[in-house]
CSV table of N, CA and C in Angstrom, one decimal:
chain,number,residue,atom,x,y,z
A,1,LEU,N,19.8,-6.2,-7.7
A,1,LEU,CA,19.0,-5.1,-8.1
A,1,LEU,C,18.0,-4.9,-7.0
A,2,GLY,N,17.9,-3.7,-6.4
A,2,GLY,CA,17.0,-3.3,-5.4
A,2,GLY,C,16.2,-2.1,-5.8
A,3,GLY,N,15.1,-1.9,-5.1
A,3,GLY,CA,14.3,-0.7,-5.4
A,3,GLY,C,13.3,-0.4,-4.3
A,4,VAL,N,12.7,0.8,-4.4
A,4,VAL,CA,11.7,1.2,-3.4
A,4,VAL,C,10.5,1.9,-4.1
A,5,VAL,N,9.3,1.6,-3.7
A,5,VAL,CA,8.1,2.2,-4.2
A,5,VAL,C,7.3,2.7,-3.0
A,6,THR,N,6.8,4.0,-3.0
A,6,THR,CA,6.0,4.5,-1.9
A,6,THR,C,4.7,5.0,-2.5
A,7,TYR,N,3.6,4.6,-1.9
A,7,TYR,CA,2.3,5.0,-2.3
A,7,TYR,C,1.5,5.6,-1.1
A,8,ALA,N,0.6,6.5,-1.4
A,8,ALA,CA,-0.4,6.9,-0.5
A,8,ALA,C,-1.7,6.3,-0.9
A,9,VAL,N,-2.4,5.6,0.0
A,9,VAL,CA,-3.6,4.9,-0.4
A,9,VAL,C,-4.7,5.2,0.6
A,10,GLU,N,-5.9,5.3,0.1
A,10,GLU,CA,-7.1,5.5,0.9
A,10,GLU,C,-7.6,4.1,1.4
A,11,LEU,N,-8.2,4.0,2.5
A,11,LEU,CA,-8.7,2.8,3.1
A,11,LEU,C,-10.2,2.9,3.1
A,12,ARG,N,-10.9,2.0,2.5
A,12,ARG,CA,-12.3,1.9,2.5
A,12,ARG,C,-12.8,1.2,3.7
A,13,ALA,N,-14.1,1.3,4.1
A,13,ALA,CA,-14.7,0.7,5.2
A,13,ALA,C,-14.6,-0.8,5.2
A,14,ASN,N,-14.6,-1.4,4.0
A,14,ASN,CA,-14.5,-2.9,3.8
A,14,ASN,C,-13.0,-3.4,3.9
A,15,GLY,N,-12.1,-2.5,4.1
A,15,GLY,CA,-10.7,-2.8,4.1
A,15,GLY,C,-9.9,-2.8,2.8
A,16,ALA,N,-10.6,-2.4,1.7
A,16,ALA,CA,-10.0,-2.4,0.4
A,16,ALA,C,-9.2,-1.1,0.3
A,17,PHE,N,-8.1,-1.1,-0.5
A,17,PHE,CA,-7.3,0.1,-0.8
A,17,PHE,C,-8.0,0.7,-2.0
A,18,ALA,N,-8.0,2.1,-2.0
A,18,ALA,CA,-8.5,2.8,-3.1
A,18,ALA,C,-7.7,4.0,-3.4
A,19,ASN,N,-7.8,4.5,-4.6
A,19,ASN,CA,-7.1,5.7,-5.1
A,19,ASN,C,-5.6,5.8,-4.8
A,20,PRO,N,-4.9,4.8,-5.2
A,20,PRO,CA,-3.4,4.8,-4.9
A,20,PRO,C,-2.7,6.0,-5.6
A,21,LYS,N,-1.9,6.7,-4.9
A,21,LYS,CA,-1.1,7.8,-5.5
A,21,LYS,C,0.4,7.5,-5.3
A,22,LEU,N,1.1,7.4,-6.4
A,22,LEU,CA,2.5,7.1,-6.4
A,22,LEU,C,3.2,8.4,-5.8
A,23,LEU,N,4.0,8.2,-4.7
A,23,LEU,CA,4.7,9.3,-4.1
A,23,LEU,C,6.2,9.3,-4.5
A,24,ALA,N,6.8,8.1,-4.6
A,24,ALA,CA,8.2,8.0,-5.0
A,24,ALA,C,8.5,6.6,-5.5
A,25,SER,N,9.5,6.5,-6.3
A,25,SER,CA,10.0,5.2,-6.7
A,25,SER,C,11.4,5.4,-7.2
A,26,ALA,N,12.2,4.3,-7.0
A,26,ALA,CA,13.6,4.3,-7.4
A,26,ALA,C,14.1,2.9,-7.5
A,27,PRO,N,14.9,2.5,-8.3
A,27,PRO,CA,15.5,3.2,-9.4
A,27,PRO,C,14.8,2.9,-10.8
A,28,HIS,N,13.9,1.9,-10.8
A,28,HIS,CA,13.3,1.5,-12.0
A,28,HIS,C,11.8,1.4,-12.0
A,29,PRO,N,11.1,1.8,-13.1
A,29,PRO,CA,9.7,1.9,-13.2
A,29,PRO,C,9.0,0.5,-13.1
A,30,ASP,N,9.7,-0.6,-13.4
A,30,ASP,CA,9.1,-1.9,-13.3
A,30,ASP,C,8.7,-2.2,-11.9
A,31,PHE,N,9.3,-1.7,-10.8
A,31,PHE,CA,8.9,-1.9,-9.5
A,31,PHE,C,7.5,-1.3,-9.2
A,32,VAL,N,7.3,-0.1,-9.8
A,32,VAL,CA,5.9,0.5,-9.7
A,32,VAL,C,4.9,-0.4,-10.3
A,33,GLN,N,5.1,-0.9,-11.5
A,33,GLN,CA,4.2,-1.8,-12.1
A,33,GLN,C,3.9,-3.1,-11.3
A,34,ALA,N,4.9,-3.6,-10.7
A,34,ALA,CA,4.8,-4.8,-9.9
A,34,ALA,C,3.8,-4.6,-8.7
A,35,VAL,N,3.9,-3.4,-8.1
A,35,VAL,CA,3.1,-3.1,-6.9
A,35,VAL,C,1.6,-2.8,-7.4
A,36,GLN,N,1.5,-2.1,-8.5
A,36,GLN,CA,0.2,-1.8,-9.1
A,36,GLN,C,-0.6,-3.1,-9.5
A,37,ASP,N,0.2,-4.1,-10.0
A,37,ASP,CA,-0.4,-5.3,-10.4
A,37,ASP,C,-1.1,-6.1,-9.3
A,38,VAL,N,-0.6,-5.9,-8.1
A,38,VAL,CA,-1.2,-6.7,-7.0
A,38,VAL,C,-2.0,-5.9,-5.9
A,39,MET,N,-1.8,-4.6,-5.9
A,39,MET,CA,-2.4,-3.8,-4.9
A,39,MET,C,-4.0,-3.9,-4.9
A,40,GLY,N,-4.6,-4.2,-6.0
A,40,GLY,CA,-6.1,-4.3,-6.0
A,40,GLY,C,-6.6,-5.6,-5.3
A,41,THR,N,-5.7,-6.5,-5.1
A,41,THR,CA,-6.1,-7.8,-4.4
A,41,THR,C,-5.9,-7.7,-2.9
A,42,TRP,N,-5.3,-6.6,-2.4
A,42,TRP,CA,-5.0,-6.6,-0.9
A,42,TRP,C,-6.2,-6.0,-0.2
A,43,THR,N,-6.3,-6.4,1.1
A,43,THR,CA,-7.3,-5.8,2.0
A,43,THR,C,-6.6,-5.6,3.3
A,44,TRP,N,-7.1,-4.6,4.0
A,44,TRP,CA,-6.6,-4.3,5.4
A,44,TRP,C,-7.5,-5.0,6.4
A,45,ARG,N,-6.9,-5.6,7.3
A,45,ARG,CA,-7.7,-6.3,8.3
A,45,ARG,C,-7.2,-5.9,9.7
A,46,GLU,N,-8.1,-5.3,10.5
A,46,GLU,CA,-7.8,-4.9,11.8
A,46,GLU,C,-8.0,-6.0,12.8
A,47,GLU,N,-7.1,-6.3,13.7
A,47,GLU,CA,-7.2,-7.4,14.6
A,47,GLU,C,-7.2,-6.8,16.0
A,48,GLY,N,-8.0,-7.5,16.9
A,48,GLY,CA,-8.0,-7.1,18.3
A,48,GLY,C,-9.2,-6.2,18.6
A,49,PRO,N,-9.5,-6.0,19.9
A,49,PRO,CA,-10.7,-5.2,20.2
A,49,PRO,C,-10.4,-3.7,19.9
A,50,GLN,N,-11.4,-3.1,19.5
A,50,GLN,CA,-11.4,-1.6,19.2
A,50,GLN,C,-12.6,-1.0,19.8
A,51,ALA,N,-12.4,0.1,20.4
A,51,ALA,CA,-13.6,0.9,20.9
A,51,ALA,C,-14.4,1.4,19.7
A,52,PRO,N,-15.7,1.5,19.8
A,52,PRO,CA,-16.5,2.0,18.7
A,52,PRO,C,-16.2,3.4,18.3
A,53,THR,N,-15.6,4.2,19.1
A,53,THR,CA,-15.2,5.6,18.7
A,53,THR,C,-13.9,5.7,18.1
A,54,CYS,N,-13.1,4.6,18.0
A,54,CYS,CA,-11.8,4.6,17.4
A,54,CYS,C,-12.0,4.6,15.9
A,55,ARG,N,-11.1,5.3,15.2
A,55,ARG,CA,-11.2,5.4,13.8
A,55,ARG,C,-9.8,5.4,13.2
A,56,MET,N,-9.7,4.5,12.1
A,56,MET,CA,-8.4,4.5,11.5
A,56,MET,C,-8.2,5.6,10.5
A,57,PRO,N,-7.0,6.1,10.3
A,57,PRO,CA,-6.8,7.2,9.3
A,57,PRO,C,-7.3,6.7,7.9
A,58,GLU,N,-7.8,7.7,7.1
A,58,GLU,CA,-8.3,7.3,5.8
A,58,GLU,C,-7.2,7.1,4.8
A,59,VAL,N,-6.1,7.8,5.0
A,59,VAL,CA,-5.0,7.7,4.1
A,59,VAL,C,-3.8,7.0,4.8
A,60,HIS,N,-3.2,6.0,4.1
A,60,HIS,CA,-2.0,5.4,4.7
A,60,HIS,C,-0.8,5.5,3.7
A,61,ILE,N,0.4,5.7,4.2
A,61,ILE,CA,1.6,5.7,3.4
A,61,ILE,C,2.2,4.4,3.5
A,62,LEU,N,2.4,3.7,2.3
A,62,LEU,CA,3.0,2.4,2.3
A,62,LEU,C,4.3,2.4,1.5
A,63,THR,N,5.4,1.9,2.0
A,63,THR,CA,6.6,1.8,1.3
A,63,THR,C,7.0,0.3,1.1
A,64,PHE,N,7.3,0.0,-0.1
A,64,PHE,CA,7.7,-1.4,-0.5
A,64,PHE,C,9.1,-1.4,-0.9
A,65,GLU,N,9.9,-2.3,-0.3
A,65,GLU,CA,11.3,-2.4,-0.7
A,65,GLU,C,11.5,-3.8,-1.5
A,66,PHE,N,12.2,-3.7,-2.6
A,66,PHE,CA,12.4,-4.9,-3.4
A,66,PHE,C,13.9,-5.2,-3.5
A,67,SER,N,14.1,-6.5,-3.6
A,67,SER,CA,15.5,-7.0,-3.8
A,67,SER,C,15.4,-8.2,-4.7
A,68,ILE,N,16.0,-8.1,-5.8
A,68,ILE,CA,15.9,-9.2,-6.9
A,68,ILE,C,17.3,-9.7,-7.1
A,69,GLY,N,17.5,-11.0,-7.1
A,69,GLY,CA,18.8,-11.6,-7.4
A,69,GLY,C,19.7,-11.8,-6.2
A,70,ARG,N,19.1,-11.8,-5.0
A,70,ARG,CA,19.9,-12.0,-3.8
A,70,ARG,C,19.7,-13.4,-3.3
């Protein structure tokens, strides 16, 4: 059983994801729930030197692929 879930998420200054918006999912809604259950625990961490004028986009599109039973 496989599936895909795609979200648009905002990135806060502290690296936390906020305001997740479900864009697509297939084939089963349980995959959506699995991502929602853990998304609040994730943080984005930028590594490496960055110039002070660089800015990350506020909204990121994340796609998660699942494979169960392989």
